[in-house]
PDB file of C-alpha atoms in Angstrom:
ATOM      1  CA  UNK A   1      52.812-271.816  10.171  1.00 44.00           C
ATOM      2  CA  UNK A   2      52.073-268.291   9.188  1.00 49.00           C
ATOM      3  CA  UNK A   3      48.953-266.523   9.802  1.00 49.00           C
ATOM      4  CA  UNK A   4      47.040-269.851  10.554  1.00 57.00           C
ATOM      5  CA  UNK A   5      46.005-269.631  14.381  1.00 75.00           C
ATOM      6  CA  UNK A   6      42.218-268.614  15.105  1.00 75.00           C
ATOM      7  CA  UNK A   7      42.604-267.406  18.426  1.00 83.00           C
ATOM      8  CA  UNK A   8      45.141-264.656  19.821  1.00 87.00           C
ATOM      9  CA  UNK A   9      47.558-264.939  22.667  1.00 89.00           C
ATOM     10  CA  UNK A  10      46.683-262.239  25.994  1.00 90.00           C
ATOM     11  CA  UNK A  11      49.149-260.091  25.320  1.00 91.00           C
ATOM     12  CA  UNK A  12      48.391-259.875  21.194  1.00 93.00           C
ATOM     13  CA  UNK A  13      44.908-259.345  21.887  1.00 92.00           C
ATOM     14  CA  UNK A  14      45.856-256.472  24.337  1.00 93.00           C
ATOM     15  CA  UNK A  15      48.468-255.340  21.716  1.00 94.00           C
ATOM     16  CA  UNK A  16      45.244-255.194  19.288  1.00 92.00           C
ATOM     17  CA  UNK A  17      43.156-253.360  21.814  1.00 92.00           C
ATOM     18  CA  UNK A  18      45.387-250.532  22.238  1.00 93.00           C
ATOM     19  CA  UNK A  19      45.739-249.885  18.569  1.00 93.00           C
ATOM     20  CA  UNK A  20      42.241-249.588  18.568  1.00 90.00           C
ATOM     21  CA  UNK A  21      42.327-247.551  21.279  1.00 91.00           C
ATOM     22  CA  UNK A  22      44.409-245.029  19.037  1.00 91.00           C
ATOM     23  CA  UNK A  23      42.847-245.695  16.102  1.00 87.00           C
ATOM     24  CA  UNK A  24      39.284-244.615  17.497  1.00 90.00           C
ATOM     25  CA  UNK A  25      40.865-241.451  18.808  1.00 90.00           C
ATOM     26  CA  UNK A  26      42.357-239.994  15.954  1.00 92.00           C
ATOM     27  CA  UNK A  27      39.031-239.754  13.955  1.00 92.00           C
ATOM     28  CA  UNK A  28      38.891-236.584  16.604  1.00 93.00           C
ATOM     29  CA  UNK A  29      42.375-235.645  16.231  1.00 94.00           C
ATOM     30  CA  UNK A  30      41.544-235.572  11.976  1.00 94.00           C
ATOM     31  CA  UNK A  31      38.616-233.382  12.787  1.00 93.00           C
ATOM     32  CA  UNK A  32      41.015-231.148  14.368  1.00 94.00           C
ATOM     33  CA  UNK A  33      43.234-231.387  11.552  1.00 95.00           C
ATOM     34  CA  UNK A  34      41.127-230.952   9.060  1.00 95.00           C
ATOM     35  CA  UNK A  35      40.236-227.073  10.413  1.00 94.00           C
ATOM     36  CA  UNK A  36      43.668-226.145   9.755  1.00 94.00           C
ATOM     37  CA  UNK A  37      44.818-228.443   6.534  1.00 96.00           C
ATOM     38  CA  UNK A  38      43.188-229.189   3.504  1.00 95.00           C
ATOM     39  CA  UNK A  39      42.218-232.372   3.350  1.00 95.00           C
ATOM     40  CA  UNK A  40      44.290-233.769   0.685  1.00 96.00           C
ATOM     41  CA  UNK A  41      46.972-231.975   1.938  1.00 96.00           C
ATOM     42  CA  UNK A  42      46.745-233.258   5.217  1.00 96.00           C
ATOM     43  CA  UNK A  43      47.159-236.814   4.178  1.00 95.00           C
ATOM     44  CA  UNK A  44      50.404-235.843   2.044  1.00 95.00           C
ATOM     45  CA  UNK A  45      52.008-234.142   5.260  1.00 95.00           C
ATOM     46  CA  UNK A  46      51.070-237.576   7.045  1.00 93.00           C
ATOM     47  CA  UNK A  47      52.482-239.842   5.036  1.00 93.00           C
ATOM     48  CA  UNK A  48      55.621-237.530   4.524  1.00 94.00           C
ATOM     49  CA  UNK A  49      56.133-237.855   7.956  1.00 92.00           C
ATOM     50  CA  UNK A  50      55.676-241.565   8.229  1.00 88.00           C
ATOM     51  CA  UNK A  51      58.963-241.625   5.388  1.00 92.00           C
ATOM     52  CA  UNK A  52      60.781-239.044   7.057  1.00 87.00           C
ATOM     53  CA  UNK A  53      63.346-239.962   9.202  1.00 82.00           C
ATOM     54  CA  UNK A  54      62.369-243.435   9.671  1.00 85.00           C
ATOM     55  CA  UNK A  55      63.567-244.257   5.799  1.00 90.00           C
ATOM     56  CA  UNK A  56      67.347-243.333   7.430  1.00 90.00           C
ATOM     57  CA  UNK A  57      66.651-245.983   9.986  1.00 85.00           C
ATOM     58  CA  UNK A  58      64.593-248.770   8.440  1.00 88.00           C
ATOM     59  CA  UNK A  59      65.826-250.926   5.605  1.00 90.00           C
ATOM     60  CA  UNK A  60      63.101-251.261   2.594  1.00 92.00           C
ATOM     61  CA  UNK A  61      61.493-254.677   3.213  1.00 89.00           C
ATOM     62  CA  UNK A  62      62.421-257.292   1.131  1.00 88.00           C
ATOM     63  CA  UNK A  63      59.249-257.710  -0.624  1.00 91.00           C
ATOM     64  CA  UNK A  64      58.694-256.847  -4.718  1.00 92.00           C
ATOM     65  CA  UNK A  65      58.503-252.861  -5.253  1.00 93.00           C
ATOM     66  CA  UNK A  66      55.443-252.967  -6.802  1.00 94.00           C
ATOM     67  CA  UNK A  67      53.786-254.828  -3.660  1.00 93.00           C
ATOM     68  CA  UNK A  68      55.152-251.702  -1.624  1.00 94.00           C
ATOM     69  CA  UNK A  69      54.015-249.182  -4.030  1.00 95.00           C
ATOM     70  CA  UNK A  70      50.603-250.801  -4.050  1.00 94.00           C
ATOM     71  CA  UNK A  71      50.208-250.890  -0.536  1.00 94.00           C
ATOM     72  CA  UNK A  72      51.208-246.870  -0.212  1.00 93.00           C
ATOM     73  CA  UNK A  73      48.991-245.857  -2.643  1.00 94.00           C
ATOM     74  CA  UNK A  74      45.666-247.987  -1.173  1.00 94.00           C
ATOM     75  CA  UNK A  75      46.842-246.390   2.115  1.00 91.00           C
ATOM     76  CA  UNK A  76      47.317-242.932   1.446  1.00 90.00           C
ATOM     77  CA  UNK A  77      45.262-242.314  -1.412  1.00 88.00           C
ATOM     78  CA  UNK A  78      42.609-244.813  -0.831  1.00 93.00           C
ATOM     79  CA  UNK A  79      42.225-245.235   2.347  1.00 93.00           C
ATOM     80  CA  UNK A  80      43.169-241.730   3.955  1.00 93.00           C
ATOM     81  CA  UNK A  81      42.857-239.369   0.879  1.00 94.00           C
ATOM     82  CA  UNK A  82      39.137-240.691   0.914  1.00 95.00           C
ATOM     83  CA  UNK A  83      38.841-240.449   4.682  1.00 95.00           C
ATOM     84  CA  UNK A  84      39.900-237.073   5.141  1.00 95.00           C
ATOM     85  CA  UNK A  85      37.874-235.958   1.730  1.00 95.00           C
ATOM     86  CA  UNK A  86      34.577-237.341   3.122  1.00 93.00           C
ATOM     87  CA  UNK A  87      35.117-236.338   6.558  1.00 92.00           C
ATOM     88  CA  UNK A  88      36.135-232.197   5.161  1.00 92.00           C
ATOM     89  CA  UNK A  89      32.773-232.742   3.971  1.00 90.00           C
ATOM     90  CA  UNK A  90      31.056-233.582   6.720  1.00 84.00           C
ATOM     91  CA  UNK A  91      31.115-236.953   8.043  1.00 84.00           C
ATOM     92  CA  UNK A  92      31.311-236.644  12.111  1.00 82.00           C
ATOM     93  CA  UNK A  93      34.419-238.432  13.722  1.00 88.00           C
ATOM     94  CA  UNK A  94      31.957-240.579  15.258  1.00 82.00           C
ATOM     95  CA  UNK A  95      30.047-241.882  12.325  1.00 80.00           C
ATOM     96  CA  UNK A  96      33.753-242.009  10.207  1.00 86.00           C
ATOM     97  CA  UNK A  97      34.973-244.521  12.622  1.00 85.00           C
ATOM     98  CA  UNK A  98      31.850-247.007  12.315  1.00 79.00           C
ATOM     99  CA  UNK A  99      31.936-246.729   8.269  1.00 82.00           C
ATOM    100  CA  UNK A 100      35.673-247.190   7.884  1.00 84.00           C
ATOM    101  CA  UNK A 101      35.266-250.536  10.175  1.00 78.00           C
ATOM    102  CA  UNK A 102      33.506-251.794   7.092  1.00 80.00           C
ATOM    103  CA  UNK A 103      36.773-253.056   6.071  1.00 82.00           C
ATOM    104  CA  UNK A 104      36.336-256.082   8.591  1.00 76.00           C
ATOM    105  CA  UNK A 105      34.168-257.195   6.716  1.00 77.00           C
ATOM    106  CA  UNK A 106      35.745-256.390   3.395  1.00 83.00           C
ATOM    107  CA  UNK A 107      38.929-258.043   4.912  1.00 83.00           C
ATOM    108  CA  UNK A 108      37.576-261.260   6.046  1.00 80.00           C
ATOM    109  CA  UNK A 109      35.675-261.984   2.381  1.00 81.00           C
ATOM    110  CA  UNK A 110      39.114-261.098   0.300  1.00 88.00           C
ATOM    111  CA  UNK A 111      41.226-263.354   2.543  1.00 85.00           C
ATOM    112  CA  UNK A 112      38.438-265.813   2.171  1.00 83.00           C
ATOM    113  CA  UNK A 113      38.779-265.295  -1.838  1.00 84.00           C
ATOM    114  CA  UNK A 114      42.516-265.151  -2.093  1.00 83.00           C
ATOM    115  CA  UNK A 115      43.601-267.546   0.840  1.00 78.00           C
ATOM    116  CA  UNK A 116      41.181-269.582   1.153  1.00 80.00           C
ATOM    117  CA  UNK A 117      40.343-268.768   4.267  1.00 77.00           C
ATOM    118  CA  UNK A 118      37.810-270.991   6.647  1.00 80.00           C
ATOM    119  CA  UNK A 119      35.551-269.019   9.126  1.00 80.00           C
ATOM    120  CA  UNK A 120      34.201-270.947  12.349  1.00 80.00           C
ATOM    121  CA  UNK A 121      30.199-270.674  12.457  1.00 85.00           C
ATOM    122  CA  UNK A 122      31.131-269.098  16.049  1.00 85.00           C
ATOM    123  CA  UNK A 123      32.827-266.457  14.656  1.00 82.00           C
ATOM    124  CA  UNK A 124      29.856-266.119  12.021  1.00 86.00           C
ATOM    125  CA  UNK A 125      27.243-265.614  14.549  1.00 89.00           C
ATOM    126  CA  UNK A 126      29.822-263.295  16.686  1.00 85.00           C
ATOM    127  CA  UNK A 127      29.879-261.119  12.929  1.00 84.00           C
ATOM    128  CA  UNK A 128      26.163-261.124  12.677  1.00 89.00           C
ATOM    129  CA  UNK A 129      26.148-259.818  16.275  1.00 90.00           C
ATOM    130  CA  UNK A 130      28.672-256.895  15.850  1.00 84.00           C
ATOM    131  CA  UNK A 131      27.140-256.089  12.532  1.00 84.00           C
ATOM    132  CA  UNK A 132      23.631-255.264  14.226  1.00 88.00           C
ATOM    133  CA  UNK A 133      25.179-253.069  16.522  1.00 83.00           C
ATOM    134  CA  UNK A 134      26.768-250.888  13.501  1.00 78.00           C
ATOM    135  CA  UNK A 135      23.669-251.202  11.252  1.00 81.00           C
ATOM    136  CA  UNK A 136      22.210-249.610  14.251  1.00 83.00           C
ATOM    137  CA  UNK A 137      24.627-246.784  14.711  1.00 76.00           C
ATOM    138  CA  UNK A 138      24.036-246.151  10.513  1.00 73.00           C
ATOM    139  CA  UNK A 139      20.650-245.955  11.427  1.00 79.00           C
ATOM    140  CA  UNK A 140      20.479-243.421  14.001  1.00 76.00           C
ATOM    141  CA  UNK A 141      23.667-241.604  13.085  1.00 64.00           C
ATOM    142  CA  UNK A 142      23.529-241.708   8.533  1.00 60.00           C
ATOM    143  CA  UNK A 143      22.128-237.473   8.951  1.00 62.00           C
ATOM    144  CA  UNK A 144      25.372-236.478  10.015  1.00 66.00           C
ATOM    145  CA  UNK A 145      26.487-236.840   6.325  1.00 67.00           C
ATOM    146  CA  UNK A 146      25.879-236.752   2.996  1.00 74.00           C
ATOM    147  CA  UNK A 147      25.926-239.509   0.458  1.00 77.00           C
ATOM    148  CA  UNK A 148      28.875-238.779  -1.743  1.00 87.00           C
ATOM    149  CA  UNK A 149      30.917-238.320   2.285  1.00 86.00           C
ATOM    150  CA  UNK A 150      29.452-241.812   2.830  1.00 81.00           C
ATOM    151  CA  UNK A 151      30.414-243.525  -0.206  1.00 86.00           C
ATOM    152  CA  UNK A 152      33.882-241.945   0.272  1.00 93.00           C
ATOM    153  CA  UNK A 153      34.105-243.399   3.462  1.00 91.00           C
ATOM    154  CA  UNK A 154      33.003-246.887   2.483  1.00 88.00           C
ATOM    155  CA  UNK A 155      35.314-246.905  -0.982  1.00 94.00           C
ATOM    156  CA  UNK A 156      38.598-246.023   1.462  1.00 95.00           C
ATOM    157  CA  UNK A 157      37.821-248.812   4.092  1.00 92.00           C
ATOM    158  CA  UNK A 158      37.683-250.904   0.685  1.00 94.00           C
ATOM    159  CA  UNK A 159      41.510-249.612   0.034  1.00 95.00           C
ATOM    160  CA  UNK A 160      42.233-250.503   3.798  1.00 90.00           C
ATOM    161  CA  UNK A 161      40.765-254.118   3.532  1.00 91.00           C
ATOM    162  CA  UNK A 162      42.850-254.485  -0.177  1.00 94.00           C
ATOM    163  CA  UNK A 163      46.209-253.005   2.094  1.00 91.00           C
ATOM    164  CA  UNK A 164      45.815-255.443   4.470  1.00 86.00           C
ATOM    165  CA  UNK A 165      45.685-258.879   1.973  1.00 89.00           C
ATOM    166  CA  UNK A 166      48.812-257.261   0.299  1.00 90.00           C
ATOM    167  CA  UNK A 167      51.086-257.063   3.100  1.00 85.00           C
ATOM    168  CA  UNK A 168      49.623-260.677   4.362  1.00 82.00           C
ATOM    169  CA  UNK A 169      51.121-261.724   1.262  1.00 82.00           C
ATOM    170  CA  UNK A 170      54.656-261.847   3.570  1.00 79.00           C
ATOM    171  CA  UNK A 171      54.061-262.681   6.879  1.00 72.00           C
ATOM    172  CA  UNK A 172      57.095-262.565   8.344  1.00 75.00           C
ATOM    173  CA  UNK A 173      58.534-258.898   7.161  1.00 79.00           C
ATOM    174  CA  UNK A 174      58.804-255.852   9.259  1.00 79.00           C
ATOM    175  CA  UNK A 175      55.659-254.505   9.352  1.00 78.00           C
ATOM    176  CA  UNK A 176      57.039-250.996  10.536  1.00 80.00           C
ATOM    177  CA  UNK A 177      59.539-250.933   7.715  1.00 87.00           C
ATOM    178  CA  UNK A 178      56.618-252.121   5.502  1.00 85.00           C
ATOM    179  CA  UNK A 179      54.419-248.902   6.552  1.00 84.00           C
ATOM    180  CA  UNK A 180      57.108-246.323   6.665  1.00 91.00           C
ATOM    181  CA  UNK A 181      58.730-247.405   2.438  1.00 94.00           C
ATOM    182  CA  UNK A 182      55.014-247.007   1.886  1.00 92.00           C
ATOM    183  CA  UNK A 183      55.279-243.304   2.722  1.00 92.00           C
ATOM    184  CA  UNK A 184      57.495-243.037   0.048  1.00 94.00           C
ATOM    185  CA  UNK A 185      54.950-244.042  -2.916  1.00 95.00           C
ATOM    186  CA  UNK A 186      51.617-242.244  -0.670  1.00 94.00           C
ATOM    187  CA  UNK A 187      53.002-238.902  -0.330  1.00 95.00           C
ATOM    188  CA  UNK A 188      53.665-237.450  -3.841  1.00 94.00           C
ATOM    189  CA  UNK A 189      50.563-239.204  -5.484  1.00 93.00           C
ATOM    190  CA  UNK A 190      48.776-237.341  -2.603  1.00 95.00           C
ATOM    191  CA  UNK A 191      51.268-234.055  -2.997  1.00 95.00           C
ATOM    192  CA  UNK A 192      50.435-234.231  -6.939  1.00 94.00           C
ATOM    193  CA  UNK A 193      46.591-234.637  -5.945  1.00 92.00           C
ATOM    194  CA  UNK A 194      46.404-231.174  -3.596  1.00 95.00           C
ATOM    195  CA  UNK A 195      48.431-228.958  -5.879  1.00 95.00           C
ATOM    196  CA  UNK A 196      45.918-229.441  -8.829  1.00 94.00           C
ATOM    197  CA  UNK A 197      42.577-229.754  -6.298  1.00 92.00           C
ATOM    198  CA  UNK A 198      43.692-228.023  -3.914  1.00 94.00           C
ATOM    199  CA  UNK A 199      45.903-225.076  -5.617  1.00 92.00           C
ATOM    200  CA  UNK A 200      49.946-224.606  -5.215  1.00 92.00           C
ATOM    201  CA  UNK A 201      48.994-220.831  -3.264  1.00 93.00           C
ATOM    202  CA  UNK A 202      46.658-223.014  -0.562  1.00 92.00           C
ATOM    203  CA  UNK A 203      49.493-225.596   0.335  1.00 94.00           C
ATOM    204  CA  UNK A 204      51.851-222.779   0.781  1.00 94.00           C
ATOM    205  CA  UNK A 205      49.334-220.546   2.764  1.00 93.00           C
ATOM    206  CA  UNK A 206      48.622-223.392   4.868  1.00 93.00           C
ATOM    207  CA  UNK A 207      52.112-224.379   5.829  1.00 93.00           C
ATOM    208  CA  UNK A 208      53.717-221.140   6.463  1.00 93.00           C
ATOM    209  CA  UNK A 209      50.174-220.030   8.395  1.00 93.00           C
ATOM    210  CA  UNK A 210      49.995-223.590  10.203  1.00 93.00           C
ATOM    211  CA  UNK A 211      50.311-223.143  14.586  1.00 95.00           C
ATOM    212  CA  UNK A 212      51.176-225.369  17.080  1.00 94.00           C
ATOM    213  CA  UNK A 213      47.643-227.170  17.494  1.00 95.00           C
ATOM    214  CA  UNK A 214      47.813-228.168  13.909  1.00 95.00           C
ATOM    215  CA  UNK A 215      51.233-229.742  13.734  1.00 95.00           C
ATOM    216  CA  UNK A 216      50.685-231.711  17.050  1.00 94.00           C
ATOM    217  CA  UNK A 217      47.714-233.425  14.916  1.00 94.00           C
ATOM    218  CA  UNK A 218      49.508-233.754  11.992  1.00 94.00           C
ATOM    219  CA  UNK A 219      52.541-235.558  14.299  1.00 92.00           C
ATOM    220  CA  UNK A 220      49.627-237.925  16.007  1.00 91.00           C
ATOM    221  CA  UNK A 221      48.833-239.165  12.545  1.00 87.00           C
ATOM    222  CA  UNK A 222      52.169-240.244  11.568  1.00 87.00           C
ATOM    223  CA  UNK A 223      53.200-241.118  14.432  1.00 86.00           C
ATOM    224  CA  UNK A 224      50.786-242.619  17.100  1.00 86.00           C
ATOM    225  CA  UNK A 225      48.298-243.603  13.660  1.00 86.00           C
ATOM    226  CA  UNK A 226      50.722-244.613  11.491  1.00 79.00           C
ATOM    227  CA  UNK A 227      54.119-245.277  12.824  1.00 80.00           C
ATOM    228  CA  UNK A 228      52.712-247.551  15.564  1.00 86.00           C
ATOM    229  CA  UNK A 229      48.808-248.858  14.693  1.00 86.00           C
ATOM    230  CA  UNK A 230      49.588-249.909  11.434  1.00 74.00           C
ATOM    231  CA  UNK A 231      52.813-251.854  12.526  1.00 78.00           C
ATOM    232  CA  UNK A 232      51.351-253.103  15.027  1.00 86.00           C
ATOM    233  CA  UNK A 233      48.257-254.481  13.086  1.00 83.00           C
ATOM    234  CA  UNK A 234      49.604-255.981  10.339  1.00 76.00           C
ATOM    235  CA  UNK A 235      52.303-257.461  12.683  1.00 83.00           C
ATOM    236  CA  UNK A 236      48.991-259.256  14.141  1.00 88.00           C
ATOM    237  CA  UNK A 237      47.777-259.930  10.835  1.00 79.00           C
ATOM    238  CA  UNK A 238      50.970-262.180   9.703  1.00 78.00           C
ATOM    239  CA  UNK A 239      50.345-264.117  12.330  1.00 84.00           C
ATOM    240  CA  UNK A 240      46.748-265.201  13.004  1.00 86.00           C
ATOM    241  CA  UNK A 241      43.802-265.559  10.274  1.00 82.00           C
ATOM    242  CA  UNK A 242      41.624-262.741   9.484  1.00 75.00           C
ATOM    243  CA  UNK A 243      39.027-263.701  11.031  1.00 76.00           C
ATOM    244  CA  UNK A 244      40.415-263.547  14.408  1.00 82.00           C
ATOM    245  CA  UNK A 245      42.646-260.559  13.822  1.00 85.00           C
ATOM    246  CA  UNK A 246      40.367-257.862  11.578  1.00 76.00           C
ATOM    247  CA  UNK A 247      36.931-258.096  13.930  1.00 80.00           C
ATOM    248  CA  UNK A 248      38.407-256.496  16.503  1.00 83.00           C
ATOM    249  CA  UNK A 249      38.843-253.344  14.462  1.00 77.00           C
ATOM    250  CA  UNK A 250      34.631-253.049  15.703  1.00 77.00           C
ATOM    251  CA  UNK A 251      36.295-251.835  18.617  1.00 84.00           C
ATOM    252  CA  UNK A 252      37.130-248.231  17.041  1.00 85.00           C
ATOM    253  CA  UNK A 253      33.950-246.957  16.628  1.00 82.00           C
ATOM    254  CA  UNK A 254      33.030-247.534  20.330  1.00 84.00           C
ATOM    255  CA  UNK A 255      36.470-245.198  20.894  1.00 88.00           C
ATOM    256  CA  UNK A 256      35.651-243.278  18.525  1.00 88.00           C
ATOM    257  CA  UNK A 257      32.334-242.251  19.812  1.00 83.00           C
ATOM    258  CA  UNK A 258      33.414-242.264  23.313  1.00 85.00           C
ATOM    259  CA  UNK A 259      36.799-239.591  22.391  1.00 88.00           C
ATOM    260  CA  UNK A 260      33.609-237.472  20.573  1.00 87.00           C
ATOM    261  CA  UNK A 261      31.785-237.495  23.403  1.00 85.00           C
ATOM    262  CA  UNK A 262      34.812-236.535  25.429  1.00 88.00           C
ATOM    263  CA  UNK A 263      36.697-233.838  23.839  1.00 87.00           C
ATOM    264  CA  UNK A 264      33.950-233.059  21.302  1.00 85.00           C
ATOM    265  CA  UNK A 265      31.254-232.766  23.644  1.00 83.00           C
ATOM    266  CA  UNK A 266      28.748-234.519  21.725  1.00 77.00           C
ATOM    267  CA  UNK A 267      25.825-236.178  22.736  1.00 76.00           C
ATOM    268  CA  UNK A 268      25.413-240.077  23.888  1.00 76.00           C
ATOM    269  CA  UNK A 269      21.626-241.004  23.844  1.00 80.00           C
ATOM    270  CA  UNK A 270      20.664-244.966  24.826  1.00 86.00           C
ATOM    271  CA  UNK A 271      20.769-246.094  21.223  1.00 83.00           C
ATOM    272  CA  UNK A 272      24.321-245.521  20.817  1.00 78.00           C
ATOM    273  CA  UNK A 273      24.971-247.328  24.518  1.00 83.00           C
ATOM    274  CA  UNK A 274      23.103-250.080  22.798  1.00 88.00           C
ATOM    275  CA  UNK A 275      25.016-250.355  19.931  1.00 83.00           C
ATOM    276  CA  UNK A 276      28.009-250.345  21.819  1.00 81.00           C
ATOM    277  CA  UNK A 277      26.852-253.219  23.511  1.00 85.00           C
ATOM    278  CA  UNK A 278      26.051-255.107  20.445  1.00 87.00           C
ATOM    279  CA  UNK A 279      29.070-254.410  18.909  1.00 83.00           C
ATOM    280  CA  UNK A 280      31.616-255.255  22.096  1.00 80.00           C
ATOM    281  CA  UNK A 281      29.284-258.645  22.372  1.00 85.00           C
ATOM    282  CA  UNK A 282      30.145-259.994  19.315  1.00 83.00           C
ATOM    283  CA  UNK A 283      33.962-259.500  19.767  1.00 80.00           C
ATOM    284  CA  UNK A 284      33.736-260.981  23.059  1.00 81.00           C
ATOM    285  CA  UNK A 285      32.077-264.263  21.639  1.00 85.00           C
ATOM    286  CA  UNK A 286      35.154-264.043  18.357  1.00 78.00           C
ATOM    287  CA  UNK A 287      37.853-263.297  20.813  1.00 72.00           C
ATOM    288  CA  UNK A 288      36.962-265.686  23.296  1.00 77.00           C
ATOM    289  CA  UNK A 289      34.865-268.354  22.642  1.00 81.00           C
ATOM    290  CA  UNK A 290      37.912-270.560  20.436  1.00 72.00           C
ATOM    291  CA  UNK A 291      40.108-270.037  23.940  1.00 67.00           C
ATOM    292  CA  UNK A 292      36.974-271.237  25.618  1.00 71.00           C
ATOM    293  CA  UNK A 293      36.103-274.120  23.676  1.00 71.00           C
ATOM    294  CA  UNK A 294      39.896-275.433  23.267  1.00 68.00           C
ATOM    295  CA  UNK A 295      40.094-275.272  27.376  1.00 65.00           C
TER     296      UNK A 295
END
């Protein structure tokens, strides 16, 4: 039965940790973006990207038009116009990938609503666990931005928790296929949204003006961000309940912070070792403790 089991398979759950994996590290690749692209911008050249050439390749899914168009615009105007918006004004790559992992949260409570979804008290505890972890990275980490960059963050992981009931809604079609048609309804609500905040003469400037460095990040969202995390994920997410699938989406910030700390250069005191630890605790006790107990 679709999207019923409570536990994932090895090689899902190692399928899951390598999207996160690439999901954690692209929060620095969108910093590097965002010094060459407007931010708007930017997420119209992504999801442009994601359409073309796949759209040649991939049949739209069979799935109502509007579902589609819903999911592209929550995507790319919700969840990445909001992103890149609040992270052009200065949320650190870091801090973006703990806020935008919100949407576990957000994700369990709508499937909850809509599905009537059941969550085990083990994976309630393993929640409240995780959770401290992140409250702790707000704590230490919420002067790296302002408010209104916060808020921006928070409203987009809402969009990314809403994307991900929507194509649950069909567990069974291509996921990829699902992503890429989605491309097609993101990019000129996006496209329409730079030229009158961001000015026609600034998206030309920054195309014709744009080097190597920038296209390589623009070609990691679309394709290593896009193309295969999202497929990948909501592949997972037809298939098990949210509750097993959407926690381990905690594991992007701790990528995140560690690609900062890598190619950024910045800083890891204790707390942020602690949180870690918090955080990869409680997906431990979610991921494992069902296999456990059934064994």
């Amino acid at each position: 039965m679709p999207h019923t089991k409570s536990t994932l398979s090895l090689p899902h759950l190692i399928l899951a940790i390598l999207v996160t994996l690439v999901w954690g590290s692209n929060f620095v690749v969108i910093h590097i973006g965002l010094e060459h692209f407007p931010p708007i911008l930017f997420a119209a050249l992504r999801f442009l990207f994601v359409f073309f050439p796949l759209c040649f390749f991939l049949k739209r899914p069979k799935v109502p038009i509007k579902d589609i168009a819903f999911y592209g615009i929550l995507v790319g105007a919700g969840q990445f116009g909001l992103l890149f918006t609040a992270m052009k004004l200065g949320l650190s790559p870091g801090l973006a990938s703990l806020i935008m992992q919100v949407q576990v949260f957000f994700t369990i409570g709508l499937a909850m609503v809509v599905s009537g979804e059941k969550v085990a008290k083990y994976q309630i505890f393993a929640l409240l666990i995780a959770a401290s972890g992140l409250v702790l990275i707000g704590i230490k980490g919420g002067g790296e931005a302002t408010p209104i960059a916060l808020t921006l963050a928070i409203t987009g992981s809402f969009c990314w928790a809403v994307s991900n009931i929507v194509i649950r809604k069909t567990p069974n079609v291509n996921t990829l296929s699902y992503v890429v048609w989605g491309g097609l309804f993101a990019f000129p609500a996006l496209l329409l949204y730079s030229y009158f905040t961001e000015g026609g003469s600034q998206i030309f400037a920054t195309i014709t003006n744009a080097n190597l460095e920038a296209w390589a990040a623009l070609l990691w969202q679309s394709v290593g961000n896009s193309m295969f995390g999202y497929a990948a994920w909501g592949f997972l997410l037809g298939r098990y309940k949210a509750a097993a699938v959407a926690p381990l989406a905690l594991l992007v910030p701790i990528s995140g912070i560690g690609a900062s700390v890598v190619l950024l250069h910045e800083t890891l005191p204790v707390w942020k070792n602690v949180a870690s630890g918090l955080v990869l605790a409680g997906l431990a006790i979610n991921t494992f403790w069902g296999r456990v107990r059934a064994n």
